[in-house]
Amino acid sequence: MERIEKTSGGWRIKGGDLLLDIEKRTGDVRCITISGDKKFVWTPAKCGVSIFDDLTGRRYTEKHLKSIRFAVKGDILSIQKIFKDAPFILSEEYNAEDREIRWTASLKMEKGEFRSCSIVYSIPWPQPAFGNSLWAAKDNMPSDLYRFGGFAFEYGEITSGILIPALCVWRREAKAGLLLAMPFDFKTPRFRFVGGYREPSLDVRYDWLTLSEKKAAQASLILRASSGGWRPSLGYLYERFKEYFTPRSRTIHNLWGGHISGSYNLSQKDAEIMAALGLKWYEIHGHFPFYGNYHPEGLKKWRSGHMRNSSYITVDIIKRTIKRLHSVGAAALPYIQVSGDGDDKLPEEVVKNSRIKDIYGETVSAWPGTHLLNSDPSLPFGKDMVRQIKGMMERYPEIDGVFLDQACYNFLDTAHSDGITAVNNRPAYMTGFNYFPHLELLSKLLHPDKVIIGNGPFGIGIMKYIDGFMAESQGWLCDHLQYYALEKPMFFLEYNKNDRAVEEMFQNCLIYGAGFTSYPSVYKHSKDLYDLYLPLLQRLYRRRWVFEEEPIALPPGFKGNLFISERGTLIASMAGKMDRYPKRKMLPETICINSKRVKKIEKVVLYRPGEKPERVKFSVKDNTLQFDIPGDTIAGVAELF
């Protein structure tokens, strides 16, 4: 069939294996069908687009339509909706492409008062709801819909939300699914998937939108059929938006391994100890006089704005630390923020008109002795940030890049306007937009020969500029942030230097193929753990994800993943996350690898801490390779050659 065909009741749109039937009377989707080996009616119930007008408190749906017009041009179906007693017009487009359908909406108002509004795309769940599984880029995924009485997966919330604006829902028995994703380059203030097990529909919400005579409110969504569950859909997003998953830096892959957050005044002895613990890069922290001023000018010496009662800092001390790091083969990355914390002692001319205010009109603090600042380049603090970035690069040409802290800040700021955000019918600003101009500048100055490593980036949008990232302190953050690491390195910073914490750190790093922490104080009591685990982790350096359906099945109590190594081999990581009673005989445990590549495998080698590499027997049936590991296995990697 053609991508867009007229039917008796409206239009049928085809993008890949996805069919949408558009109703002529309302312009809404009246049926979603997933084609493939068999056709599956995703829902015979109607999808709907609704508008929430915050100024009048009214909701507009197909029930309020006054008139509707359609036009078809090539592979695009355009719909114009006029609502009764509404000052705005809704224009929608369905763009049918080879592998997806892209929906866009624009709400325009020629005459009327400024207001905030929402655009909502509602899609009924397939029934019975019990059979729906879902994945979003957050911890404890994938999951089943029945686990959620209600949810709001909010993009851009680092600890509680989702880090990629996408949701994949699928039904195992039907082998059919639906991927919904906002394009990564589409900027909107607040994007959420809202639903629950008892809710009839999933709402895709675009909230806090500005609508005025000069500014239209807009929305954009990709819809795609998904067979094989969530991993193939993640693989599609990886290929579709590859510039967000692929580092701009040519040197980032030299930094897989150990790191720490350390002082500006590093001794040669500590540098050598950390090198023995696998150190590859070092965050130079506390080198600045104040949060919000990372490049002091006009000072010969200053004290740290982070470390209390510190000794004086000079440019020469920082350069000496850089030199000592280079002497042991480690990269030096000075600390910087480009949005956020501003010390209360910063000069007024720097912070004037730049303080963030919350929904109650109060200033906001996220760190002791500081308040949050808006670094839009038009504001005094934003202009000073440009000075700091350029000045730091000029003063320290020998650095290997920068460590971008607080890449997680994405606050609602009611004291400023970004042009697209509005709350309670007043202009506002989402401070996550602060990062884009400053990261663009950093990228221009550093890439491709140097690196930008960020701490907990709040969303995939800014990952376009960030080459690697840190999961700080909490092991669950590795689970949460891992979907940035399809190709880029993730580094787990473990502050706890207890011996048990060090081993747990290594096991987390094995599970997620992540870098580790190399604090010198653990050398005396835990150096042996580094000797045991580093040979395994080194086999995972520069790994990439596998996007086939359920590529690895691990025994109960184990966690891990299947990667493609830098050598082009399949490599499975595993770590036992439960304790076993030690006096019992441990029976072998079975691992299954599901991949089209297994038919070419000639040998499987198991690497375990403290053990010699062991070639293990395996069997292959169809696309599944199966092998056993010893019952006393604590952790390991298995490489398939």
CSV table of C-alpha atoms in Angstrom, one decimal, residues 289-516:
chain,number,residue,atom,x,y,z
A,289,PRO,CA,37.6,30.3,45.1
A,290,PHE,CA,33.8,30.2,44.9
A,291,TYR,CA,31.1,28.0,43.4
A,292,GLY,CA,30.1,29.9,40.3
A,293,ASN,CA,33.7,31.2,39.7
A,294,TYR,CA,35.9,28.5,38.3
A,295,HIS,CA,38.4,30.8,36.7
A,296,PRO,CA,39.5,33.6,39.1
A,297,GLU,CA,41.2,36.5,37.5
A,298,GLY,CA,43.2,39.3,39.2
A,299,LEU,CA,44.3,37.0,42.1
A,300,LYS,CA,47.8,35.6,42.6
A,301,LYS,CA,46.5,33.1,45.2
A,302,TRP,CA,43.1,32.1,46.8
A,303,ARG,CA,41.6,29.6,49.1
A,304,SER,CA,39.2,26.8,47.9
A,305,GLY,CA,35.5,27.6,47.8
A,306,HIS,CA,34.8,23.9,48.5
A,307,MET,CA,37.4,22.6,51.0
A,308,ARG,CA,37.2,24.4,54.3
A,309,ASN,CA,40.5,25.8,55.8
A,310,SER,CA,42.4,24.9,52.7
A,311,SER,CA,45.9,26.0,52.0
A,312,TYR,CA,46.4,28.8,49.4
A,313,ILE,CA,45.9,27.8,45.8
A,314,THR,CA,47.9,29.2,42.9
A,315,VAL,CA,48.0,28.5,39.2
A,316,ASP,CA,51.4,26.9,39.6
A,317,ILE,CA,50.0,24.4,42.2
A,318,ILE,CA,47.2,23.4,39.7
A,319,LYS,CA,49.7,23.1,36.9
A,320,ARG,CA,52.0,20.9,39.1
A,321,THR,CA,49.0,18.6,39.8
A,322,ILE,CA,48.4,18.3,36.1
A,323,LYS,CA,52.0,17.5,35.4
A,324,ARG,CA,52.1,14.8,38.1
A,325,LEU,CA,49.0,13.2,36.7
A,326,HIS,CA,50.5,13.2,33.2
A,327,SER,CA,53.7,11.6,34.6
A,328,VAL,CA,51.7,8.5,35.6
A,329,GLY,CA,49.6,8.4,32.4
A,330,ALA,CA,46.4,9.9,33.8
A,331,ALA,CA,44.3,12.6,32.3
A,332,ALA,CA,43.7,15.8,34.2
A,333,LEU,CA,40.1,17.2,34.1
A,334,PRO,CA,39.5,20.4,36.2
A,335,TYR,CA,36.0,20.8,37.7
A,336,ILE,CA,33.5,23.2,36.3
A,337,GLN,CA,29.7,23.9,36.4
A,338,VAL,CA,28.1,25.8,33.6
A,339,SER,CA,24.7,26.2,35.3
A,340,GLY,CA,23.6,26.2,38.9
A,341,ASP,CA,25.4,26.8,42.1
A,342,GLY,CA,26.5,30.4,42.8
A,343,ASP,CA,28.3,31.2,46.1
A,344,ASP,CA,26.6,33.8,48.2
A,345,LYS,CA,29.9,35.8,48.2
A,346,LEU,CA,30.0,36.2,44.4
A,347,PRO,CA,30.1,39.9,43.4
A,348,GLU,CA,26.6,41.4,42.8
A,349,GLU,CA,27.5,42.5,39.3
A,350,VAL,CA,28.0,38.8,38.4
A,351,VAL,CA,24.8,37.5,39.9
A,352,LYS,CA,22.6,40.6,39.3
A,353,ASN,CA,19.2,39.6,37.7
A,354,SER,CA,20.5,36.0,37.5
A,355,ARG,CA,19.0,34.4,40.6
A,356,ILE,CA,16.6,31.6,40.0
A,357,LYS,CA,13.2,31.8,41.7
A,358,ASP,CA,10.8,28.9,42.4
A,359,ILE,CA,7.0,28.7,41.8
A,360,TYR,CA,6.5,30.7,45.1
A,361,GLY,CA,8.9,33.5,44.0
A,362,GLU,CA,11.7,32.4,46.4
A,363,THR,CA,15.4,31.9,45.6
A,364,VAL,CA,16.6,28.3,45.6
A,365,SER,CA,19.6,26.7,47.2
A,366,ALA,CA,20.9,23.2,46.4
A,367,TRP,CA,24.3,23.4,48.2
A,368,PRO,CA,25.3,25.1,51.5
A,369,GLY,CA,26.2,28.7,51.1
A,370,THR,CA,25.0,28.9,47.5
A,371,HIS,CA,21.9,29.8,45.5
A,372,LEU,CA,21.0,28.7,42.1
A,373,LEU,CA,21.8,31.0,39.2
A,374,ASN,CA,20.5,31.1,35.6
A,375,SER,CA,23.4,31.1,33.1
A,376,ASP,CA,21.5,32.1,30.0
A,377,PRO,CA,24.2,34.0,27.9
A,378,SER,CA,22.0,37.1,27.9
A,379,LEU,CA,22.3,37.4,31.7
A,380,PRO,CA,25.3,38.7,33.7
A,381,PHE,CA,26.1,35.2,35.2
A,382,GLY,CA,25.8,33.6,31.7
A,383,LYS,CA,28.2,36.2,30.3
A,384,ASP,CA,30.6,35.6,33.1
A,385,MET,CA,30.4,31.8,32.5
A,386,VAL,CA,31.6,32.4,28.9
A,387,ARG,CA,34.5,34.3,30.3
A,388,GLN,CA,35.3,31.5,32.7
A,389,ILE,CA,35.2,28.8,30.0
A,390,LYS,CA,37.4,30.6,27.6
A,391,GLY,CA,39.8,31.7,30.4
A,392,MET,CA,40.2,28.2,31.8
A,393,MET,CA,41.1,26.8,28.4
A,394,GLU,CA,43.6,29.6,27.8
A,395,ARG,CA,45.2,29.3,31.3
A,396,TYR,CA,45.5,25.5,31.2
A,397,PRO,CA,46.2,24.4,27.7
A,398,GLU,CA,47.7,21.2,29.0
A,399,ILE,CA,44.4,19.9,30.5
A,400,ASP,CA,42.9,16.8,28.9
A,401,GLY,CA,39.3,18.1,29.1
A,402,VAL,CA,36.9,19.1,31.8
A,403,PHE,CA,34.8,17.5,34.4
A,404,LEU,CA,31.3,18.9,34.2
A,405,ASP,CA,29.6,18.7,37.6
A,406,GLN,CA,25.9,19.1,38.4
A,407,ALA,CA,24.9,18.2,34.8
A,408,CYS,CA,21.7,17.2,36.6
A,409,TYR,CA,20.2,20.6,37.3
A,410,ASN,CA,16.9,21.2,35.4
A,411,PHE,CA,14.9,23.6,37.6
A,412,LEU,CA,11.8,25.6,36.9
A,413,ASP,CA,12.8,29.3,37.1
A,414,THR,CA,9.9,31.8,37.4
A,415,ALA,CA,12.2,34.8,37.4
A,416,HIS,CA,13.2,34.4,33.7
A,417,SER,CA,11.7,33.5,30.4
A,418,ASP,CA,13.2,31.1,27.8
A,419,GLY,CA,10.4,31.9,25.3
A,420,ILE,CA,8.7,28.5,25.4
A,421,THR,CA,8.0,27.8,29.1
A,422,ALA,CA,5.0,29.1,31.0
A,423,VAL,CA,3.5,28.1,34.3
A,424,ASN,CA,0.2,29.5,35.8
A,425,ASN,CA,-0.1,31.7,32.8
A,426,ARG,CA,3.2,33.4,33.4
A,427,PRO,CA,6.5,33.1,31.4
A,428,ALA,CA,9.2,30.9,33.0
A,429,TYR,CA,12.5,29.2,32.2
A,430,MET,CA,13.7,25.6,32.4
A,431,THR,CA,17.3,25.8,33.5
A,432,GLY,CA,18.2,22.7,31.6
A,433,PHE,CA,18.3,24.9,28.5
A,434,ASN,CA,21.3,26.7,30.1
A,435,TYR,CA,23.6,23.8,29.2
A,436,PHE,CA,23.3,23.9,25.4
A,437,PRO,CA,25.1,27.2,24.6
A,438,HIS,CA,27.9,26.6,27.1
A,439,LEU,CA,28.4,22.9,26.1
A,440,GLU,CA,28.5,24.0,22.5
A,441,LEU,CA,31.3,26.4,23.4
A,442,LEU,CA,33.1,23.8,25.5
A,443,SER,CA,32.8,21.3,22.6
A,444,LYS,CA,34.2,23.8,20.1
A,445,LEU,CA,37.2,24.5,22.4
A,446,LEU,CA,37.9,20.9,23.4
A,447,HIS,CA,36.7,18.4,20.8
A,448,PRO,CA,37.8,16.2,19.2
A,449,ASP,CA,41.2,15.9,21.0
A,450,LYS,CA,40.0,16.4,24.6
A,451,VAL,CA,37.0,15.2,26.6
A,452,ILE,CA,34.0,16.4,28.5
A,453,ILE,CA,32.9,14.0,31.3
A,454,GLY,CA,29.7,14.9,33.1
A,455,ASN,CA,28.2,14.0,36.5
A,456,GLY,CA,24.7,12.6,36.2
A,457,PRO,CA,23.4,14.4,33.0
A,458,PHE,CA,19.7,15.0,33.4
A,459,GLY,CA,18.7,14.1,29.8
A,460,ILE,CA,19.9,12.6,26.5
A,461,GLY,CA,19.7,16.1,24.9
A,462,ILE,CA,22.9,17.3,26.5
A,463,MET,CA,24.6,14.0,26.0
A,464,LYS,CA,25.3,15.2,22.4
A,465,TYR,CA,28.2,17.1,23.9
A,466,ILE,CA,29.3,14.8,26.7
A,467,ASP,CA,31.7,12.0,26.0
A,468,GLY,CA,31.5,10.0,29.2
A,469,PHE,CA,29.6,10.3,32.5
A,470,MET,CA,29.8,9.5,36.2
A,471,ALA,CA,27.3,7.7,38.5
A,472,GLU,CA,28.1,9.3,41.8
A,473,SER,CA,28.0,7.3,45.1
A,474,GLN,CA,24.8,5.3,44.7
A,475,GLY,CA,25.0,1.9,43.0
A,476,TRP,CA,21.4,2.2,41.7
A,477,LEU,CA,22.5,5.1,39.6
A,478,CYS,CA,24.4,2.7,37.4
A,479,ASP,CA,21.2,0.9,36.7
A,480,HIS,CA,19.5,4.3,36.1
A,481,LEU,CA,22.1,5.9,33.9
A,482,GLN,CA,23.2,2.8,31.9
A,483,TYR,CA,21.2,3.7,28.8
A,484,TYR,CA,23.5,6.6,28.1
A,485,ALA,CA,26.3,4.0,27.9
A,486,LEU,CA,25.4,2.2,24.8
A,487,GLU,CA,28.8,3.2,23.5
A,488,LYS,CA,30.1,5.8,25.9
A,489,PRO,CA,31.9,5.0,29.1
A,490,MET,CA,30.2,5.2,32.5
A,491,PHE,CA,32.3,5.6,35.7
A,492,PHE,CA,31.0,4.6,39.1
A,493,LEU,CA,32.4,6.9,41.9
A,494,GLU,CA,32.3,5.0,45.2
A,495,TYR,CA,33.1,7.2,48.2
A,496,ASN,CA,32.9,4.4,50.7
A,497,LYS,CA,36.4,3.0,51.1
A,498,ASN,CA,35.4,0.0,53.2
A,499,ASP,CA,36.8,-3.3,51.8
A,500,ARG,CA,33.3,-4.8,51.2
A,501,ALA,CA,32.2,-1.6,49.5
A,502,VAL,CA,35.2,-1.8,47.2
A,503,GLU,CA,34.3,-5.3,46.1
A,504,GLU,CA,30.6,-4.4,45.6
A,505,MET,CA,31.8,-1.5,43.5
A,506,PHE,CA,33.8,-3.9,41.3
A,507,GLN,CA,30.8,-6.1,40.9
A,508,ASN,CA,28.6,-3.2,39.9
A,509,CYS,CA,31.2,-2.2,37.4
A,510,LEU,CA,31.2,-5.7,35.9
A,511,ILE,CA,27.4,-5.7,35.6
A,512,TYR,CA,27.2,-2.4,33.7
A,513,GLY,CA,30.6,-2.5,32.0
A,514,ALA,CA,31.6,0.7,34.0
A,515,GLY,CA,34.8,2.4,35.1
A,516,PHE,CA,35.7,2.2,38.8
